[in-house]
mmCIF file of C-alpha atoms in Angstrom:
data_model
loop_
_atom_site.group_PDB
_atom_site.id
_atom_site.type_symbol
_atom_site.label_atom_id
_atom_site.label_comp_id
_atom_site.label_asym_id
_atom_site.label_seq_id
_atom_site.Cartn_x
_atom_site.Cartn_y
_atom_site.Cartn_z
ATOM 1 C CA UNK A 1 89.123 98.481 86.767
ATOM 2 C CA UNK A 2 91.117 101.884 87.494
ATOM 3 C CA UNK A 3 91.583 101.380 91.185
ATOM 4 C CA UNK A 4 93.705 103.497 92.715
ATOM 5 C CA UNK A 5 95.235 100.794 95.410
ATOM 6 C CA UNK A 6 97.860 98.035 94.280
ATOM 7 C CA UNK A 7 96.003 94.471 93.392
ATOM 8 C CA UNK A 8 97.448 91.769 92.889
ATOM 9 C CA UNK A 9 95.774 88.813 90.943
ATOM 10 C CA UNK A 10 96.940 85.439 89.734
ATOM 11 C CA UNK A 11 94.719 83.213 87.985
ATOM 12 C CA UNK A 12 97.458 80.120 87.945
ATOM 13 C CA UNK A 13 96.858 80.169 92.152
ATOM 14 C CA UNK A 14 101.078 81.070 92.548
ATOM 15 C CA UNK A 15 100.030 84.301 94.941
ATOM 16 C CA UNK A 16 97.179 81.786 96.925
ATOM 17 C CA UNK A 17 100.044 79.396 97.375
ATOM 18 C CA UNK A 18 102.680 82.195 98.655
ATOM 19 C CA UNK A 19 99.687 82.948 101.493
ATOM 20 C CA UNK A 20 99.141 79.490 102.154
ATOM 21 C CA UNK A 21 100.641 79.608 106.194
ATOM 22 C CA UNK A 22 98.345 83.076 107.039
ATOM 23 C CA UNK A 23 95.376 82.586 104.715
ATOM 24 C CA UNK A 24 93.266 79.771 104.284
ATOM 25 C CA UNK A 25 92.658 78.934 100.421
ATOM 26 C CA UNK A 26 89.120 79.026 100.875
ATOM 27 C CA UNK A 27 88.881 82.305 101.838
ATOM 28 C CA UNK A 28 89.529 83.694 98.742
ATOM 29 C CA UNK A 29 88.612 86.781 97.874
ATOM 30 C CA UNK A 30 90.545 88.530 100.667
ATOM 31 C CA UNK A 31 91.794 92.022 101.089
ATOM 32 C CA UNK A 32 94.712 92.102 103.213
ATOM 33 C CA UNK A 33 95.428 96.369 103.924
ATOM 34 C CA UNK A 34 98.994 96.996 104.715
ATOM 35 C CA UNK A 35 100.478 99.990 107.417
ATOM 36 C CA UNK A 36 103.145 102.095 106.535
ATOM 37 C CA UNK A 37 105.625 99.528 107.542
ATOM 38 C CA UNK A 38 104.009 96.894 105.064
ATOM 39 C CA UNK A 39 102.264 94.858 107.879
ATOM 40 C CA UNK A 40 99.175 93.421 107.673
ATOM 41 C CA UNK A 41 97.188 96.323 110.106
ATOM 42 C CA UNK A 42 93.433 94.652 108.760
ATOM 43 C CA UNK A 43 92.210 91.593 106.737
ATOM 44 C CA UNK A 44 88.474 90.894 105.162
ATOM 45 C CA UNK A 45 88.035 87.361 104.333
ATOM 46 C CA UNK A 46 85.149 87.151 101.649
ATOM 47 C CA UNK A 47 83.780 89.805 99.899
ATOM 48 C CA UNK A 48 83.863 92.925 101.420
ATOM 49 C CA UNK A 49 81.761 96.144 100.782
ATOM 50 C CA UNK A 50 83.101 99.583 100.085
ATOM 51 C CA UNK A 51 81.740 101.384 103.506
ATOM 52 C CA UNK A 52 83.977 98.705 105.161
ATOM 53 C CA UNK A 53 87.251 98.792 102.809
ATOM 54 C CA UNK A 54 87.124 103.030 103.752
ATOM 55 C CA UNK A 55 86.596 102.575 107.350
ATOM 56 C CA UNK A 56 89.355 100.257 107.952
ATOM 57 C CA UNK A 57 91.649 101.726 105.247
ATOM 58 C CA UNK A 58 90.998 105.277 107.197
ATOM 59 C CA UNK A 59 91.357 103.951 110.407
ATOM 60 C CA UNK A 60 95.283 102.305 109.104
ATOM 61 C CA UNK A 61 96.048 105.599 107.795
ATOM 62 C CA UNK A 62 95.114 107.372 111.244
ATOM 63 C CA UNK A 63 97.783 104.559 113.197
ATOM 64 C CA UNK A 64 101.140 106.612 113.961
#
């Protein structure tokens, strides 16, 4: 789809499984958006639109 952010997708459930303890199963799809560090800074269970993925992905890149 030519995004321009890292997605990961595994249609055999092995990523779903490696979330298991911090994400339910059910709440797939899910964005998780990482800080600089590589820590979960915001998470969208469920489909999510775009005005919200900017927002939150602007506000993480504001965080010093």
């Amino acid at each position: 789809f030519d995004v321009t952010y890292p997605s990961l997708r595994a249609p055999d459930g092995r990523l779903q499984l490696a979330f298991r303890t911090t994400l339910p199963p059910r709440a797939i799809p899910s964005t998780l958006i990482l800080d600089k560090s590589g820590r979960v800074a915001a998470r969208i269970l469920g489909p999510g639109s775009e005005r919200t993925f900017t927002q939150l992905v602007e506000q993480v890149r504001g965080e010093v």
